[in-house]
């Protein structure tokens, strides 16, 4: 089972694309792996014949580095040799009256008689210092060996691994089952159905809970007149249509919003940051995660360096990312590493809302629907289209004045969209 992202610990074998006896070559797609965010194709790195499929389709929670398939390779024209899960070996020196004999013994889950997974001495020391149970850690070293970086990443990101001082997993499961039973007893029998959580829903729940429990959110809102924006958008789409510009997509309001937010962030770089325990990370790029609703959950594909791209280019990129997101075909690099986010619920008629920050980002912009409202301007009442924008910010890394300045700049670009074309 491959590790398809830095945070992946387990995966689901969604579909086999080969069967026993098939000849495969490097680069051939052999199966589809489902992570918490996407379904990804897994390529073979060897040439050979499928000998045995070890894991059946639909199996969930397969640990990273667990064997899923055996293949046979041709050994210099002789009988094919199976590629089987490797075992680690350590040399044992025996002290006895007999001549010195060197032998090899499999380490499997123990090293030198110690009861812990295969790991480096430094990793074991760090794990002991931070009360981390090594059996809950997936190693990134050769053959799944746990190395120093694995432990440091867990400590840095506080991913909630099982600690040696916690109760055993069986006890945790029984507690969870008891809680579920208490909830279910509140409802009449046969009045509901049970829908098990899939990996995506579990991840969404975990990250949002982590965000609200660890990030001190605060919110600032502003109303924007989008009449000029709507007019510019209409002109751009009419131009593309009349000149038969096949490489220009129909531009949406959200495409213009992404451009405006990126330019505002460029003007207020102190908002383009991430909080860590020891330092503040100020990002040089403005990479915006776009919230996309898909069946069963939410994904946030990223448009990179938005401030440097044209609105038509942004539009094309967003459409391609949304299509792949709905097919659950996003690659990890397409949804990991954004510096801020935009969530637009205007298409559902929602006038305003507050979004939850996606850590380690410090901001997320929530966009509501454009609503026609009367305003008093130049001594007269006129009807304009007003769009509300609400910024959620991490108060550890972004001060109120910075958030207010960012929203004010965003409003300037939205109400004067021609500035974005300069």
Coordinates of C-alpha atoms in Angstrom, one line a residue:
X1 CA 0.0 0.0 0.0
X2 CA 1.7 3.2 -1.1
X3 CA 1.8 6.4 0.8
X4 CA 0.1 8.9 -1.5
X5 CA 0.3 12.0 0.8
X6 CA 2.4 13.1 3.8
X7 CA -0.6 12.5 6.1
X8 CA -1.8 9.2 4.7
X9 CA -1.7 6.4 7.3
X10 CA -4.3 4.0 5.7
X11 CA -6.1 3.6 2.4
X12 CA -8.9 1.8 0.7
X13 CA -8.3 -0.5 -2.2
X14 CA -11.0 0.8 -4.4
X15 CA -10.5 -1.3 -7.6
X16 CA -8.1 -3.8 -9.1
X17 CA -7.2 -3.1 -12.8
X18 CA -5.2 -6.4 -13.2
X19 CA -5.9 -10.0 -12.4
X20 CA -3.9 -13.1 -11.7
X21 CA -1.7 -14.1 -14.7
X22 CA -1.6 -10.6 -16.3
X23 CA 1.7 -9.4 -17.7
X24 CA 2.5 -5.9 -16.4
X25 CA 5.2 -3.3 -17.2
X26 CA 6.6 -0.3 -15.4
X27 CA 4.0 2.6 -15.7
X28 CA 1.0 0.3 -16.0
X29 CA -1.9 1.2 -13.8
X30 CA -2.6 -1.8 -11.5
X31 CA -5.2 -0.5 -9.1
X32 CA -7.0 2.5 -7.7
X33 CA -6.4 3.6 -4.1
X34 CA -8.9 5.7 -2.2
X35 CA -7.6 8.2 0.3
X36 CA -9.5 10.7 2.4
X37 CA -9.5 13.2 -0.4
X38 CA -9.3 11.4 -3.8
X39 CA -9.2 8.1 -5.7
X40 CA -5.7 7.8 -7.2
X41 CA -4.2 5.4 -9.7
X42 CA -1.2 3.3 -8.6
X43 CA 1.4 2.5 -11.2
X44 CA 3.6 -0.6 -11.3
X45 CA 7.4 0.0 -11.0
X46 CA 8.3 -3.5 -12.0
X47 CA 7.9 -5.8 -15.0
X48 CA 6.4 -9.2 -14.3
X49 CA 3.3 -11.4 -14.0
X50 CA 0.6 -11.0 -11.4
X51 CA 1.1 -14.0 -9.1
X52 CA -1.3 -13.3 -6.3
X53 CA -3.7 -10.6 -5.2
X54 CA -3.4 -10.3 -1.5
X55 CA -6.1 -7.7 -0.8
X56 CA -9.6 -7.8 -2.3
X57 CA -11.4 -4.8 -3.8
X58 CA -13.3 -2.6 -1.3
X59 CA -11.0 -3.4 1.6
X60 CA -10.7 -0.3 3.9
X61 CA -8.1 0.8 6.4
X62 CA -5.1 -0.9 4.8
X63 CA -2.0 0.3 6.6
X64 CA 0.6 2.1 4.4
X65 CA 3.5 -0.3 3.4
X66 CA 1.3 -3.4 3.9
X67 CA 1.6 -5.8 1.0
X68 CA -1.3 -5.9 -1.4
X69 CA 0.0 -7.8 -4.5
X70 CA 2.7 -10.4 -5.4
X71 CA 4.2 -10.4 -8.8
X72 CA 6.7 -12.7 -10.5
X73 CA 9.7 -11.4 -12.3
X74 CA 11.9 -13.3 -14.8
X75 CA 15.2 -14.2 -13.3
X76 CA 17.6 -14.3 -16.3
X77 CA 15.3 -16.4 -18.4
X78 CA 14.7 -19.0 -15.7
X79 CA 11.6 -19.6 -13.6
X80 CA 10.0 -16.4 -12.4
X81 CA 10.7 -15.4 -8.8
X82 CA 7.9 -13.9 -6.7
X83 CA 8.3 -10.4 -5.3
X84 CA 7.2 -11.0 -1.7
X85 CA 7.1 -8.7 1.3
X86 CA 10.7 -8.3 2.5
X87 CA 11.9 -9.2 6.0
X88 CA 14.6 -7.3 7.8
X89 CA 17.5 -9.3 9.1
X90 CA 20.1 -8.6 11.8
X91 CA 23.3 -10.5 12.3
X92 CA 23.6 -12.5 15.5
X93 CA 27.0 -13.3 17.0
X94 CA 27.0 -16.3 19.4
X95 CA 29.5 -16.5 22.1
X96 CA 30.2 -20.2 23.0
X97 CA 32.9 -22.8 23.0
X98 CA 32.0 -23.6 19.4
X99 CA 33.7 -21.7 16.6
X100 CA 32.1 -18.3 16.0
X101 CA 29.1 -18.8 13.8
X102 CA 27.2 -16.0 12.0
X103 CA 23.6 -16.5 11.4
X104 CA 20.6 -14.3 10.3
X105 CA 17.3 -14.0 12.2
X106 CA 14.2 -12.1 11.0
X107 CA 13.5 -9.0 13.0
X108 CA 9.8 -8.7 12.0
X109 CA 8.2 -6.6 14.7
X110 CA 11.1 -6.8 17.2
X111 CA 14.7 -5.6 17.2
X112 CA 17.3 -7.2 19.5
X113 CA 14.5 -8.7 21.7
X114 CA 12.8 -5.3 22.3
X115 CA 9.0 -5.2 21.9
X116 CA 8.6 -2.3 19.5
X117 CA 8.2 -1.9 15.7
X118 CA 11.3 -1.5 13.5
X119 CA 12.6 1.9 14.2
X120 CA 15.8 4.0 14.6
X121 CA 17.3 4.5 18.1
X122 CA 16.7 8.3 17.8
X123 CA 13.1 7.7 16.8
X124 CA 12.6 5.5 19.9
X125 CA 14.2 8.0 22.2
X126 CA 12.0 10.8 20.8
X127 CA 8.9 8.6 21.1
X128 CA 9.8 7.8 24.7
X129 CA 10.3 11.5 25.6
X130 CA 6.9 12.4 24.2
X131 CA 5.0 9.3 25.4
X132 CA 4.2 8.2 21.8
X133 CA 3.3 4.6 21.2
X134 CA 5.4 3.4 18.3
X135 CA 2.8 0.8 17.3
X136 CA 0.5 3.7 16.2
X137 CA 3.2 5.2 13.9
X138 CA 3.6 4.5 10.2
X139 CA 7.3 4.6 9.2
X140 CA 8.5 6.3 6.1
X141 CA 11.9 4.7 6.1
X142 CA 13.0 1.6 4.2
X143 CA 10.5 -1.3 4.6
X144 CA 8.4 0.9 6.8
X145 CA 11.1 1.6 9.4
X146 CA 10.2 4.4 11.7
X147 CA 12.7 7.3 11.6
X148 CA 13.3 10.5 13.5
X149 CA 11.3 12.6 11.0
X150 CA 8.2 10.5 11.5
X151 CA 8.2 11.3 15.2
X152 CA 9.0 14.9 14.7
X153 CA 6.1 15.3 12.2
X154 CA 3.7 13.8 14.7
X155 CA 4.9 16.1 17.4
X156 CA 4.8 19.2 15.1
X157 CA 1.3 18.6 13.7
X158 CA -0.2 17.1 16.9
X159 CA -2.1 14.6 14.9
X160 CA -3.4 12.8 18.0
X161 CA -1.5 9.5 17.8
X162 CA -2.1 7.0 20.6
X163 CA 0.1 7.6 23.6
X164 CA 1.6 4.9 25.7
X165 CA -0.3 6.3 28.7
X166 CA -3.7 6.1 27.1
X167 CA -6.1 3.3 27.3
X168 CA -5.9 0.5 24.8
X169 CA -7.8 0.8 21.5
X170 CA -10.2 -1.9 22.5
X171 CA -11.3 0.2 25.4
X172 CA -11.6 3.3 23.2
X173 CA -13.8 1.4 20.8
X174 CA -16.0 0.2 23.6
X175 CA -16.4 3.7 24.9
X176 CA -17.3 5.0 21.4
X177 CA -19.8 2.1 20.9
X178 CA -21.4 3.0 24.3
X179 CA -21.8 6.6 23.3
X180 CA -23.3 5.6 20.0
X181 CA -25.7 3.3 21.7
X182 CA -26.8 6.1 24.1
X183 CA -27.6 8.3 21.2
X184 CA -29.5 5.6 19.3
X185 CA -31.6 4.8 22.3
X186 CA -33.1 8.3 22.0
X187 CA -34.9 7.4 18.8
X188 CA -37.6 4.9 18.1
X189 CA -36.4 1.5 16.6
X190 CA -36.5 1.4 12.8
X191 CA -37.0 5.1 12.6
X192 CA -33.5 5.7 11.2
X193 CA -30.8 4.1 9.1
X194 CA -27.1 3.8 9.9
X195 CA -24.6 5.3 7.4
X196 CA -21.0 4.4 8.3
X197 CA -18.5 7.2 8.1
X198 CA -16.1 6.8 5.1
X199 CA -12.5 8.1 5.2
X200 CA -13.4 11.5 3.8
X201 CA -16.1 12.2 6.4
X202 CA -13.8 11.1 9.2
X203 CA -11.1 13.4 8.0
X204 CA -13.4 16.3 7.5
X205 CA -14.8 15.8 11.0
X206 CA -11.4 15.5 12.6
X207 CA -9.9 18.5 10.9
X208 CA -12.9 20.8 11.5
X209 CA -13.0 19.8 15.2
X210 CA -9.2 20.4 15.5
X211 CA -9.7 23.8 13.8
X212 CA -12.4 25.0 16.1
X213 CA -10.8 23.7 19.2
X214 CA -7.3 25.0 18.6
X215 CA -7.7 28.1 16.4
X216 CA -9.1 31.3 18.0
X217 CA -11.4 32.3 15.2
X218 CA -12.6 35.9 14.8
X219 CA -14.8 37.3 12.0
X220 CA -15.0 40.6 10.0
X221 CA -17.6 41.3 7.3
X222 CA -18.0 43.9 4.6
X223 CA -20.6 44.6 1.9
X224 CA -19.5 45.1 -1.7
X225 CA -21.4 46.7 -4.6
X226 CA -20.8 44.2 -7.4
X227 CA -22.7 46.0 -10.2
X228 CA -19.4 47.0 -12.0
X229 CA -18.1 43.5 -11.6
X230 CA -21.2 42.0 -13.1
X231 CA -21.0 44.4 -16.0
X232 CA -17.3 43.6 -16.6
X233 CA -18.0 39.9 -16.5
X234 CA -20.8 40.3 -19.0
X235 CA -18.5 42.2 -21.4
X236 CA -15.7 39.7 -21.1
X237 CA -18.0 36.7 -21.8
X238 CA -19.6 38.6 -24.8
X239 CA -16.2 39.4 -26.2
X240 CA -15.1 35.7 -26.0
X241 CA -18.4 34.6 -27.6
X242 CA -18.3 37.2 -30.4
X243 CA -14.7 36.5 -31.3
X244 CA -15.1 32.8 -30.9
X245 CA -12.3 32.5 -28.4
X246 CA -12.3 28.8 -27.9
X247 CA -9.5 28.9 -25.3
X248 CA -11.5 31.3 -23.1
X249 CA -14.0 29.8 -20.7
X250 CA -17.2 31.5 -19.6
X251 CA -16.1 33.5 -16.6
X252 CA -18.0 33.2 -13.3
X253 CA -18.3 35.7 -10.5
X254 CA -16.2 33.4 -8.3
X255 CA -13.3 33.6 -10.8
X256 CA -13.2 37.4 -10.4
X257 CA -13.5 37.0 -6.6
X258 CA -10.4 34.8 -6.6
X259 CA -8.4 37.3 -8.6
X260 CA -9.6 40.2 -6.3
X261 CA -8.8 38.3 -3.1
X262 CA -5.3 37.4 -4.4
X263 CA -4.5 41.0 -5.2
X264 CA -5.8 42.2 -1.9
X265 CA -3.6 39.5 -0.2
X266 CA -0.7 40.8 -2.2
X267 CA -1.3 44.3 -0.8
X268 CA -1.6 43.0 2.7
X269 CA 1.2 40.3 2.9
X270 CA 1.0 40.1 6.7
X271 CA -2.3 38.2 6.3
X272 CA -0.7 35.6 4.0
X273 CA 0.7 33.6 6.9
X274 CA 0.6 30.4 8.9
X275 CA 1.0 29.9 12.6
X276 CA 3.5 27.4 14.1
X277 CA 4.5 27.0 17.7
X278 CA 7.9 28.6 17.3
X279 CA 7.5 31.0 14.3
X280 CA 5.2 32.7 11.9
X281 CA 5.4 31.5 8.3
X282 CA 4.9 34.3 5.8
X283 CA 4.1 32.9 2.4
X284 CA 5.7 34.3 -0.8
X285 CA 3.0 32.7 -3.1
X286 CA -0.7 33.3 -3.0
X287 CA -2.2 29.8 -3.5
X288 CA -6.0 29.8 -2.9
X289 CA -7.9 26.7 -1.9
X290 CA -11.4 26.7 -3.4
X291 CA -14.1 24.9 -1.4
X292 CA -15.9 22.4 -3.7
X293 CA -18.9 20.3 -2.5
X294 CA -18.9 16.7 -3.8
X295 CA -21.1 13.8 -2.9
X296 CA -20.2 12.7 0.7
X297 CA -18.1 15.7 1.6
X298 CA -15.9 18.7 0.7
X299 CA -12.5 19.1 -1.0
X300 CA -10.4 22.2 -1.5
X301 CA -8.4 22.0 -4.7
X302 CA -5.8 24.8 -5.0
X303 CA -5.3 27.5 -7.7
X304 CA -1.6 28.3 -7.5
X305 CA -0.1 31.9 -7.7
X306 CA -3.5 33.4 -8.4
X307 CA -2.3 37.0 -8.4
X308 CA 0.0 36.3 -11.4
X309 CA -2.7 34.7 -13.6
X310 CA -5.4 36.2 -15.9
X311 CA -9.1 35.9 -15.0
X312 CA -9.6 33.6 -18.0
X313 CA -6.7 31.4 -16.9
X314 CA -8.1 31.2 -13.4
X315 CA -11.5 30.3 -14.8
X316 CA -10.0 27.4 -16.9
X317 CA -8.0 26.1 -13.9
X318 CA -10.9 26.2 -11.5
X319 CA -13.2 24.3 -13.9
X320 CA -10.6 21.6 -14.5
X321 CA -9.9 21.2 -10.7
X322 CA -13.7 21.1 -9.9
X323 CA -14.2 18.4 -12.5
X324 CA -11.4 16.2 -11.1
X325 CA -12.6 16.9 -7.6
X326 CA -16.1 15.6 -8.4
X327 CA -14.5 12.5 -10.0
X328 CA -12.3 12.1 -6.9
X329 CA -9.2 12.2 -9.1
X330 CA -7.3 15.0 -7.5
X331 CA -3.6 14.4 -6.8
X332 CA -2.2 15.3 -3.4
X333 CA -0.3 18.3 -4.7
X334 CA -3.6 19.7 -6.1
X335 CA -5.3 19.9 -2.6
X336 CA -2.4 20.3 -0.2
X337 CA -0.4 23.4 0.6
X338 CA -2.8 26.3 0.0
X339 CA -2.1 29.6 1.8
X340 CA -5.7 30.8 2.1
X341 CA -9.2 29.7 1.1
X342 CA -12.4 30.9 -0.5
X343 CA -15.8 29.4 0.1
X344 CA -18.7 30.6 -2.0
X345 CA -22.3 29.7 -1.1
X346 CA -23.9 32.4 -3.1
X347 CA -25.2 30.0 -5.7
X348 CA -27.4 28.5 -2.9
X349 CA -28.9 31.9 -2.1
X350 CA -27.1 32.2 1.2
X351 CA -26.6 35.9 2.0
X352 CA -23.8 35.5 4.5
X353 CA -22.0 32.9 6.7
X354 CA -18.8 32.3 8.7
X355 CA -16.5 29.6 7.4
X356 CA -14.1 27.4 9.4
X357 CA -10.4 27.9 8.9
X358 CA -8.5 25.1 7.1
X359 CA -5.2 24.7 9.2
X360 CA -2.4 25.5 8.8
X361 CA -3.9 28.5 6.9
X362 CA -4.8 31.6 8.8
X363 CA -7.7 32.9 6.8
X364 CA -10.8 31.9 4.8
X365 CA -13.1 34.2 2.9
X366 CA -16.9 33.3 2.9
X367 CA -18.9 34.8 0.0
X368 CA -22.6 35.2 0.0
X369 CA -25.1 35.8 -2.8
X370 CA -25.6 39.1 -4.6
X371 CA -28.8 40.7 -3.4
X372 CA -30.4 43.8 -4.8
X373 CA -30.8 46.5 -2.1
X374 CA -31.7 50.2 -2.1
X375 CA -29.0 52.6 -1.1
X376 CA -28.8 56.4 -0.7
X377 CA -26.2 57.8 -3.0
X378 CA -25.6 61.4 -4.2
X379 CA -28.9 62.6 -2.8
X380 CA -31.0 59.9 -4.4
X381 CA -32.1 56.3 -3.7
X382 CA -30.9 53.7 -6.2
X383 CA -31.0 49.9 -6.2
X384 CA -27.6 48.1 -6.4
X385 CA -26.4 44.5 -6.1
X386 CA -24.8 43.9 -2.7
X387 CA -22.6 40.9 -1.9
X388 CA -21.4 40.2 1.6
X389 CA -17.9 38.9 2.3
X390 CA -17.0 37.5 5.7
X391 CA -13.3 36.8 6.6
X392 CA -12.6 34.2 9.3
X393 CA -9.1 34.8 10.7
X394 CA -6.7 33.1 13.2
X395 CA -6.2 35.7 15.9
X396 CA -2.9 34.1 16.9
X397 CA -1.3 35.1 13.5
X398 CA -3.6 37.8 12.1
X399 CA -4.6 40.9 14.1
X400 CA -8.0 42.6 13.7
X401 CA -6.5 45.6 12.0
X402 CA -4.8 43.4 9.4
X403 CA -8.0 41.5 8.7
X404 CA -9.9 44.7 8.3
X405 CA -7.3 46.1 5.9
X406 CA -7.4 43.0 3.8
X407 CA -11.2 43.1 3.5
X408 CA -11.1 46.8 2.6
X409 CA -8.6 46.1 -0.2
X410 CA -10.8 43.3 -1.4
X411 CA -13.8 45.6 -1.5
X412 CA -11.8 48.1 -3.6
X413 CA -10.9 45.5 -6.2
X414 CA -14.5 44.1 -6.3
X415 CA -16.1 47.6 -6.8
X416 CA -13.4 48.7 -9.2
X417 CA -12.8 45.5 -11.2
X418 CA -11.0 47.3 -14.1
X419 CA -8.1 47.7 -11.7
X420 CA -7.5 44.0 -11.8
X421 CA -6.8 44.2 -15.6
X422 CA -3.9 46.7 -15.1

